[in-house]
CSV table of C-alpha atoms and ligand atoms in Angstrom, one decimal:
chain,number,residue,atom,x,y,z
A,349,MET,CA,22.0,-1.3,-3.3
A,350,ILE,CA,18.9,-3.4,-3.8
A,351,ASP,CA,18.6,-5.3,-7.1
A,352,PHE,CA,15.2,-4.5,-8.9
A,353,ARG,CA,16.4,-6.0,-12.2
A,354,PRO,CA,14.5,-9.3,-11.8
A,355,PHE,CA,11.5,-7.4,-11.5
A,356,ILE,CA,12.2,-5.1,-14.3
A,357,ALA,CA,12.9,-8.1,-16.6
A,358,THR,CA,9.4,-9.4,-15.8
A,359,LEU,CA,7.9,-6.4,-17.4
A,360,SER,CA,9.0,-7.6,-21.0
A,361,HIS,CA,6.2,-8.7,-23.2
A,362,THR,CA,3.6,-6.8,-21.0
A,363,PRO,CA,2.0,-3.3,-21.5
A,364,LEU,CA,4.6,-2.3,-18.9
A,365,SER,CA,7.6,-2.8,-21.2
A,366,VAL,CA,7.6,0.9,-21.9
A,367,TRP,CA,8.3,1.5,-18.1
A,368,GLN,CA,11.5,-0.8,-18.1
A,369,ALA,CA,14.1,1.8,-19.4
A,370,PRO,CA,12.9,4.9,-17.3
A,371,LEU,CA,12.2,2.8,-14.2
A,372,GLN,CA,16.1,1.5,-14.3
A,373,SER,CA,17.2,5.1,-14.9
A,374,GLN,CA,15.2,6.4,-12.0
A,375,LEU,CA,16.5,3.6,-9.6
A,376,ASP,CA,20.1,4.3,-10.9
A,377,GLU,CA,19.8,7.9,-10.1
A,378,LEU,CA,18.2,7.3,-6.7
A,379,PHE,CA,20.8,5.0,-5.5
A,380,ALA,CA,23.5,7.1,-7.0
A,381,THR,CA,22.4,9.9,-4.6
A,382,LEU,CA,21.0,8.0,-1.9
A,383,ASN,CA,21.9,9.1,1.8
A,384,ASP,CA,19.6,7.1,4.1
A,385,GLY,CA,21.1,6.5,7.5
A,386,ASN,CA,18.7,3.6,8.2
A,387,LEU,CA,18.7,1.6,5.0
A,388,PRO,CA,22.1,-0.2,5.7
A,389,ARG,CA,20.8,-1.3,9.2
A,390,PHE,CA,17.6,-2.6,7.6
A,391,LEU,CA,19.4,-4.4,4.9
A,392,LYS,CA,21.7,-6.1,7.6
A,393,CYS,CA,18.5,-7.8,8.8
A,394,ILE,CA,18.1,-9.3,5.3
A,395,ASP,CA,21.6,-10.7,5.5
A,396,GLN,CA,20.8,-12.3,8.8
A,397,LEU,CA,17.8,-14.2,7.5
A,398,PRO,CA,18.6,-18.0,7.9
A,399,ASP,CA,18.7,-20.2,5.0
A,400,VAL,CA,15.6,-22.3,4.6
A,401,THR,CA,15.0,-25.0,2.0
A,402,ASP,CA,11.9,-27.0,0.5
A,403,ILE,CA,9.8,-23.8,0.9
A,404,SER,CA,6.1,-23.6,-0.1
A,405,PHE,CA,4.2,-20.3,-0.2
A,406,ASP,CA,0.5,-19.8,0.4
A,407,PRO,CA,-0.3,-16.2,-0.9
A,408,HIS,CA,-3.9,-16.5,0.2
A,409,HIS,CA,-2.7,-16.6,3.9
A,410,VAL,CA,0.6,-15.0,3.1
A,411,GLU,CA,2.2,-18.1,4.8
A,412,LEU,CA,5.6,-19.7,4.3
A,413,THR,CA,6.2,-23.3,5.2
A,414,THR,CA,8.9,-25.8,4.8
A,415,THR,CA,8.9,-29.8,4.9
A,416,ASN,CA,12.6,-29.3,6.4
A,417,PRO,CA,12.0,-27.7,9.9
A,418,LEU,CA,14.4,-24.9,11.0
A,419,SER,CA,16.8,-25.8,13.9
A,420,ASP,CA,16.2,-23.9,17.1
A,421,THR,CA,19.2,-21.6,16.4
A,422,ASP,CA,17.8,-20.8,12.9
A,423,GLN,CA,14.2,-20.1,14.3
A,424,THR,CA,15.7,-17.8,16.8
A,425,GLN,CA,17.9,-16.1,14.0
A,426,LEU,CA,14.8,-15.7,11.8
A,427,GLU,CA,12.7,-14.0,14.7
A,428,HIS,CA,15.7,-11.7,15.6
A,429,ALA,CA,16.1,-10.7,12.0
A,430,LEU,CA,12.4,-10.0,11.5
A,431,ARG,CA,12.1,-8.1,14.8
A,432,GLY,CA,15.1,-5.9,13.6
A,433,LEU,CA,12.5,-4.5,11.1
A,434,ILE,CA,9.9,-3.5,13.7
A,435,PRO,CA,7.4,-1.7,13.6
A,436,TRP,CA,5.4,-4.0,11.2
A,437,ARG,CA,2.4,-2.0,10.6
A,438,LYS,CA,0.9,-4.3,7.8
A,439,GLY,CA,0.3,-7.9,7.9
A,440,PRO,CA,-0.2,-10.5,9.1
A,441,PHE,CA,2.7,-12.8,7.9
A,442,ARG,CA,3.6,-16.2,8.8
A,443,LEU,CA,7.1,-17.4,8.3
A,444,PHE,CA,8.1,-21.0,9.2
A,445,GLY,CA,6.1,-20.8,12.5
A,446,THR,CA,7.0,-17.1,13.4
A,447,HIS,CA,3.7,-15.1,13.3
A,448,ILE,CA,4.1,-11.5,12.5
A,449,ASP,CA,1.0,-10.0,14.2
A,450,SER,CA,1.1,-6.6,12.6
A,451,GLU,CA,-0.8,-3.5,14.0
A,452,TRP,CA,-3.2,-3.7,11.1
A,453,ARG,CA,-5.2,-6.8,10.3
A,454,CYS,CA,-5.0,-6.2,6.6
A,455,ASP,CA,-6.9,-9.4,5.9
A,456,LEU,CA,-9.9,-7.5,7.3
A,457,LYS,CA,-9.7,-4.7,4.7
A,458,TRP,CA,-9.0,-7.1,1.9
A,459,ALA,CA,-11.9,-9.2,2.8
A,460,ARG,CA,-14.0,-5.8,2.3
A,461,VAL,CA,-12.4,-4.7,-0.9
A,462,ALA,CA,-11.8,-8.0,-2.8
A,463,PRO,CA,-15.5,-8.9,-3.5
A,464,HIS,CA,-15.9,-5.7,-5.6
A,465,LEU,CA,-13.0,-5.9,-7.9
A,466,SER,CA,-12.8,-6.9,-11.5
A,467,ASP,CA,-11.2,-10.3,-11.8
A,468,LEU,CA,-7.5,-9.6,-11.3
A,469,ASN,CA,-6.5,-12.7,-13.3
A,470,GLY,CA,-3.6,-11.7,-15.7
A,471,ARG,CA,-3.7,-8.1,-14.8
A,472,CYS,CA,-0.7,-5.6,-14.2
A,473,VAL,CA,-1.4,-3.9,-11.0
A,474,LEU,CA,0.0,-0.6,-9.4
A,475,ASP,CA,-0.5,-0.6,-5.5
A,476,VAL,CA,0.1,3.0,-4.4
A,477,GLY,CA,1.3,3.4,-0.9
A,478,SER,CA,1.7,-0.3,-0.7
A,479,GLY,CA,3.3,-0.5,2.6
A,480,ASN,CA,5.2,-3.8,2.8
A,481,GLY,CA,3.3,-5.3,0.0
A,482,TYR,CA,0.8,-7.5,2.1
A,483,TYR,CA,-1.9,-6.6,-0.3
A,484,GLY,CA,0.2,-7.3,-3.3
A,485,TRP,CA,0.5,-11.0,-2.2
A,486,ARG,CA,-3.4,-11.2,-1.9
A,487,MET,CA,-3.4,-9.6,-5.6
A,488,LYS,CA,-1.0,-12.3,-6.7
A,489,ALA,CA,-3.0,-14.9,-5.1
A,490,ALA,CA,-6.1,-13.5,-6.9
A,491,GLY,CA,-4.2,-14.1,-10.2
A,492,ALA,CA,-2.3,-10.8,-10.9
A,493,ARG,CA,0.5,-11.1,-13.4
A,494,VAL,CA,2.6,-8.2,-12.2
A,495,VAL,CA,2.1,-6.2,-8.9
A,496,ALA,CA,4.2,-2.9,-8.6
A,497,GLY,CA,3.9,-1.5,-5.1
A,498,ILE,CA,5.2,2.0,-4.6
A,499,ASP,CA,6.0,3.3,-1.2
A,500,PRO,CA,8.5,5.9,-0.2
A,501,SER,CA,9.1,4.3,3.3
A,502,TRP,CA,12.4,2.3,3.0
A,503,LEU,CA,11.2,0.2,6.0
A,504,SER,CA,8.2,-1.0,3.8
A,505,VAL,CA,10.6,-1.7,1.0
A,506,VAL,CA,13.0,-3.8,3.2
A,507,GLN,CA,10.0,-5.8,4.9
A,508,HIS,CA,8.9,-6.8,1.5
A,509,LEU,CA,12.3,-7.9,0.6
A,510,ALA,CA,12.3,-10.0,3.7
A,511,ILE,CA,9.2,-11.8,2.9
A,512,ASN,CA,10.3,-12.1,-0.9
A,513,HIS,CA,13.8,-13.5,0.2
A,514,TYR,CA,11.9,-16.7,0.7
A,515,VAL,CA,9.0,-16.5,-1.7
A,516,GLN,CA,11.3,-15.4,-4.6
A,517,ASP,CA,8.6,-14.0,-6.9
A,518,PRO,CA,10.3,-11.3,-9.2
A,519,SER,CA,6.7,-10.3,-10.5
A,520,HIS,CA,6.0,-8.7,-7.2
A,521,THR,CA,7.9,-5.7,-5.9
A,522,VAL,CA,7.7,-2.7,-3.6
A,523,LEU,CA,9.6,0.2,-5.3
A,524,PRO,CA,11.0,3.3,-3.2
A,525,PHE,CA,8.8,6.0,-4.8
A,526,THR,CA,5.9,8.4,-4.3
A,527,LEU,CA,3.1,8.4,-6.9
A,528,GLU,CA,4.2,11.9,-7.9
A,529,SER,CA,7.6,10.5,-8.8
A,530,LEU,CA,6.4,7.7,-10.8
A,531,THR,CA,7.0,7.9,-14.6
A,532,PRO,CA,4.2,10.2,-15.6
A,533,ASP,CA,1.3,9.1,-17.9
A,534,LEU,CA,2.3,5.4,-18.1
A,535,GLU,CA,-1.3,4.7,-19.1
A,536,ALA,CA,-0.5,1.0,-18.8
A,537,PHE,CA,-1.8,-0.5,-15.5
A,538,ASP,CA,-4.9,-2.6,-15.7
A,539,THR,CA,-5.8,-2.0,-12.1
A,540,VAL,CA,-4.6,0.9,-9.8
A,541,PHE,CA,-5.1,0.7,-6.0
A,542,SER,CA,-4.7,3.8,-3.7
A,543,MET,CA,-5.6,2.7,-0.1
A,544,GLY,CA,-5.0,4.8,2.9
A,545,VAL,CA,-3.2,7.5,0.9
A,546,LEU,CA,-5.5,10.1,-0.4
A,547,TYR,CA,-6.1,11.6,3.1
A,548,HIS,CA,-2.2,12.3,3.2
A,549,ARG,CA,-2.3,14.3,0.2
A,550,ARG,CA,-2.6,18.0,0.4
A,551,SER,CA,-4.1,18.1,-3.1
A,552,PRO,CA,-6.3,15.1,-3.5
A,553,LEU,CA,-7.7,16.0,-6.9
A,554,ASP,CA,-4.0,15.9,-8.3
A,555,HIS,CA,-3.7,12.6,-6.6
A,556,LEU,CA,-6.7,11.3,-8.6
A,557,ALA,CA,-5.3,12.8,-11.8
A,558,GLU,CA,-1.9,10.8,-11.3
A,559,LEU,CA,-3.8,7.6,-10.6
A,560,ARG,CA,-5.8,8.1,-13.6
A,561,ALA,CA,-2.6,8.9,-15.7
A,562,ALA,CA,-1.1,5.4,-14.5
A,563,LEU,CA,-4.2,3.5,-15.8
A,564,ARG,CA,-4.9,2.2,-19.3
A,565,PRO,CA,-8.1,3.3,-20.9
A,566,GLY,CA,-10.7,0.9,-19.6
A,567,GLY,CA,-8.7,0.1,-16.5
A,568,GLU,CA,-10.0,0.1,-12.9
A,569,LEU,CA,-9.2,2.3,-10.0
A,570,VAL,CA,-9.8,1.0,-6.4
A,571,LEU,CA,-9.6,3.9,-4.1
A,572,GLU,CA,-9.8,3.5,-0.3
A,573,THR,CA,-9.5,6.3,2.2
A,574,LEU,CA,-10.9,8.0,5.3
A,575,VAL,CA,-14.2,9.6,5.0
A,576,VAL,CA,-16.8,11.4,7.1
A,577,ASP,CA,-20.7,11.3,7.0
A,578,GLY,CA,-22.2,13.9,4.7
A,579,ASN,CA,-23.7,14.9,1.4
A,580,GLU,CA,-22.0,15.2,-1.9
A,581,ARG,CA,-20.8,18.7,-1.2
A,582,GLU,CA,-19.1,18.0,2.1
A,583,ALA,CA,-15.5,17.3,3.1
A,584,PHE,CA,-13.6,17.8,6.4
A,585,VAL,CA,-10.3,19.4,6.7
A,586,PRO,CA,-9.1,18.7,10.4
A,587,PRO,CA,-7.7,21.8,12.1
A,588,GLY,CA,-4.5,20.5,13.5
A,589,ARG,CA,-4.2,16.7,14.0
A,590,TYR,CA,-6.6,14.0,13.2
A,591,ALA,CA,-6.4,10.8,15.5
A,592,ARG,CA,-2.9,12.0,16.4
A,593,MET,CA,-1.7,12.3,12.8
A,594,ASN,CA,-0.3,15.7,11.6
A,595,ASN,CA,-0.5,15.0,7.9
A,596,VAL,CA,-4.3,14.5,7.3
A,597,TRP,CA,-5.9,16.9,4.9
A,598,PHE,CA,-9.1,16.2,3.2
A,599,LEU,CA,-11.8,13.7,4.6
A,600,PRO,CA,-14.6,14.0,1.9
A,601,SER,CA,-17.9,12.2,2.4
A,602,PRO,CA,-18.4,9.2,0.2
A,603,LYS,CA,-20.7,10.9,-2.1
A,604,ALA,CA,-18.3,13.8,-2.3
A,605,LEU,CA,-15.4,11.5,-3.2
A,606,ALA,CA,-17.6,10.0,-5.9
A,607,HIS,CA,-18.1,13.4,-7.3
A,608,TRP,CA,-14.4,14.1,-7.2
A,609,LEU,CA,-13.9,11.0,-9.2
A,610,GLU,CA,-16.4,11.9,-11.8
A,611,LYS,CA,-15.0,15.4,-12.2
A,612,SER,CA,-11.7,13.8,-12.5
A,613,GLY,CA,-12.8,11.9,-15.6
A,614,PHE,CA,-13.8,8.4,-14.2
A,615,GLU,CA,-16.9,6.7,-15.0
A,616,ASP,CA,-19.0,3.8,-13.6
A,617,VAL,CA,-18.1,5.3,-10.1
A,618,HIS,CA,-19.5,3.4,-7.1
A,619,ILE,CA,-19.4,3.3,-3.4
A,620,ALA,CA,-18.4,-0.3,-2.6
A,621,ASP,CA,-18.1,-0.1,1.1
A,622,VAL,CA,-18.2,2.2,4.1
A,623,THR,CA,-16.8,0.6,7.4
A,624,PRO,CA,-15.6,2.2,10.7
A,625,THR,CA,-12.3,1.2,11.8
A,626,THR,CA,-12.3,-1.0,14.9
A,627,THR,CA,-9.7,-1.6,17.6
A,628,GLU,CA,-9.6,-5.1,16.4
A,629,GLU,CA,-8.6,-4.0,13.0
A,630,GLN,CA,-5.8,-1.7,14.2
A,631,ARG,CA,-4.1,-2.4,17.5
A,632,THR,CA,-0.8,-2.5,19.4
A,633,THR,CA,1.1,-5.9,19.1
A,634,ASP,CA,4.3,-7.3,20.0
A,635,TRP,CA,5.4,-6.4,16.4
A,636,LYS,CA,4.3,-2.8,16.7
A,637,PRO,CA,4.8,-1.6,20.3
A,638,GLY,CA,3.6,1.8,21.4
A,639,GLN,CA,0.2,3.5,20.7
A,640,SER,CA,-2.5,2.3,18.3
A,641,LEU,CA,-6.1,3.2,17.6
A,642,ILE,CA,-7.3,2.8,21.1
A,643,ASP,CA,-5.1,5.8,22.2
A,644,TYR,CA,-6.2,7.9,19.3
A,645,LEU,CA,-9.9,7.8,20.3
A,646,SER,CA,-11.6,9.8,23.0
A,647,PRO,CA,-11.3,7.7,26.2
A,648,THR,CA,-15.0,8.6,27.0
A,649,ASP,CA,-16.7,8.4,23.5
A,650,GLN,CA,-15.2,6.0,21.0
A,651,THR,CA,-17.2,7.7,18.2
A,652,GLN,CA,-14.7,10.5,18.4
A,653,THR,CA,-11.1,11.0,18.1
A,654,ILE,CA,-9.0,12.2,20.9
A,655,GLU,CA,-9.2,15.6,19.2
A,656,GLY,CA,-13.0,15.5,19.2
A,657,HIS,CA,-13.5,14.8,15.5
A,658,PRO,CA,-15.6,12.0,14.0
A,659,ALA,CA,-13.8,8.6,14.6
A,660,PRO,CA,-12.1,6.9,11.7
A,661,LEU,CA,-14.6,5.8,8.9
A,662,ARG,CA,-13.3,4.2,5.8
A,663,ALA,CA,-14.8,3.9,2.2
A,664,THR,CA,-13.8,2.1,-0.8
A,665,LEU,CA,-14.8,3.4,-4.1
A,666,ILE,CA,-14.4,1.7,-7.5
A,667,ALA,CA,-14.2,3.5,-10.8
A,668,THR,CA,-13.2,3.0,-14.5
A,669,LYS,CA,-11.2,5.2,-16.7
A,670,PRO,CA,-13.2,5.5,-19.8
A,671,ALA,CA,-12.1,3.3,-22.7
A,672,GLY,CA,-10.7,5.7,-25.3
A,673,ALA,CA,-10.1,8.3,-22.6
A,674,LYS,CA,-7.8,11.1,-23.6
A,675,ARG,CA,-5.3,12.6,-21.1
A,676,LEU,CA,-6.6,15.1,-18.8
A,677,ARG,CA,-5.8,18.6,-19.9
A,678,ARG,CA,-3.5,20.7,-17.8
A,679,TYR,CA,-4.2,24.3,-17.4
A,680,TYR,CA,-1.6,26.6,-15.9
A,681,LEU,CA,-2.0,29.9,-14.4
A,682,ASP,CA,0.9,32.4,-15.2
B,322,SAM,C1,-1.9,4.5,5.8
B,322,SAM,S1,-0.7,3.6,4.9
B,322,SAM,C2,-1.7,2.6,4.0
B,322,SAM,C3,-1.0,1.5,3.7
B,322,SAM,C4,-1.9,0.3,2.7
B,322,SAM,N1,-2.1,0.8,1.5
B,322,SAM,C5,-3.2,0.0,3.5
B,322,SAM,O1,-4.1,0.5,2.9
B,322,SAM,O2,-3.1,-0.4,4.4
B,322,SAM,C6,-0.2,4.8,3.8
B,322,SAM,C7,1.0,4.5,3.1
B,322,SAM,O3,1.3,5.3,1.9
B,322,SAM,C8,2.6,5.8,1.8
B,322,SAM,N2,2.7,6.9,1.1
B,322,SAM,C9,2.5,8.3,1.6
B,322,SAM,N3,2.5,9.1,0.7
B,322,SAM,C10,2.6,8.5,-0.4
B,322,SAM,C11,2.8,9.0,-1.8
B,322,SAM,N4,2.7,10.1,-2.1
B,322,SAM,N5,2.9,8.2,-2.8
B,322,SAM,C12,3.0,6.7,-2.5
B,322,SAM,N6,2.8,6.3,-1.2
B,322,SAM,C13,2.8,7.2,-0.2
B,322,SAM,C14,3.1,5.7,3.2
B,322,SAM,O4,4.6,5.6,3.2
B,322,SAM,C15,2.4,4.6,3.8
B,322,SAM,O5,3.0,3.4,3.7
C-alpha cells in the first residue's frame, strides 16, 4: 500500500543492512492484514498533491521552494490536499508558500535539544515516536545518513509521505510501528531519540531497555519526556488524567530519570535541559483546531494543570550505551 522499498534499499552497506529482510517481512505482514478505515482517505490526499518542478529543499527550515511558481489552481489544490491531513500536531513546514502552522513549534524543542547532541554527521538514527518526521528533517540537516522514524499513527506516516512526496529523500522515512514491535536487539543505530513517548508507556523501564537494545554499543540515547520537580527517588503517577491526557503514566524527576537510565545500563548520563512547556510552544492553530495547552491548564493558576497537577515541565537527558556493552539479561518469574 505504501512503498517502503526505496528506504530499505538505502540500508545496504550500512550497519542497518541486518534490518532489511526482517523489516520487509514485517511490512509485508502488516499490509497483508491491514484493516484501517482512515488510511485510504489519508492516501487520497497524497494523490491530490499537484505536480511541482524545479524544487529546492532547505531542511534547516523544513521549507520547500520552487523557481517555477504554482498556478493559483495548483496552490489551492496543494492547500486542500494538505488540509485533508489535519490535525498537523508537529511542524512547522513551508511548502511553496503554504505555511503549515502546526500545534507544536517543534523548532523550539529542537533548539533546546540540538546543542547537546554528539555530531549526527554520517549517523544512522532511530526516532521513536517520530510523529510526522519533523525532527528527522532537522537530523538530516545536521548530517544524519539515515533517519528511521517509527510511529504507530497512520496520520503521521502519511503527513511524512506528503512532505517527502516533494523532497524525495529515500533515506528518511516514518514507519508505522511502535518501539515494542521493532525488530528486537538490532544494536545498530548510532543515535536513538525518544521524545515525548516515555510518559505514555505503562512500563517506562521496559521502554529504556528497548531503546538500549536498538543502539549499538557506544551509541547515544536522547531521551525527552515530561518530568516533575523532585529528588532522585521521586516520580509522579497522576491519578486519572494529566493535562486532559488519559494515557500518562510516570513523570519522574530529572534526577530519578537519570537514576533509571543508570540502572538500565547507560553511562555518562546527564540532564541537558529542563524547560516548562509554554503556550507559545503548544497552541491551537488553523492547522490544529480545537483545544490546546491553554485549555489544559488551570484558568486561575498556569503553574497547574486543569486537574491541579504540576503544569507540564520537560527534560532532555543524554546517555551512552557503554562500548562493549552486553545485552541486558532478562529474568522471568514463573
Ligand atoms: C507526544 S508525541 C511526541 C512526538 C515527537 N517525538 C515530539 O517530541 O514532538 C508522541 C508520539 O509517540 C507516538 N507513540 C506512542 N506510543 C508509541 C510507541 N509505543 N512506540 C512508538 N511511538 C509511539 C504517538 O503516536 C505520537 O506521535
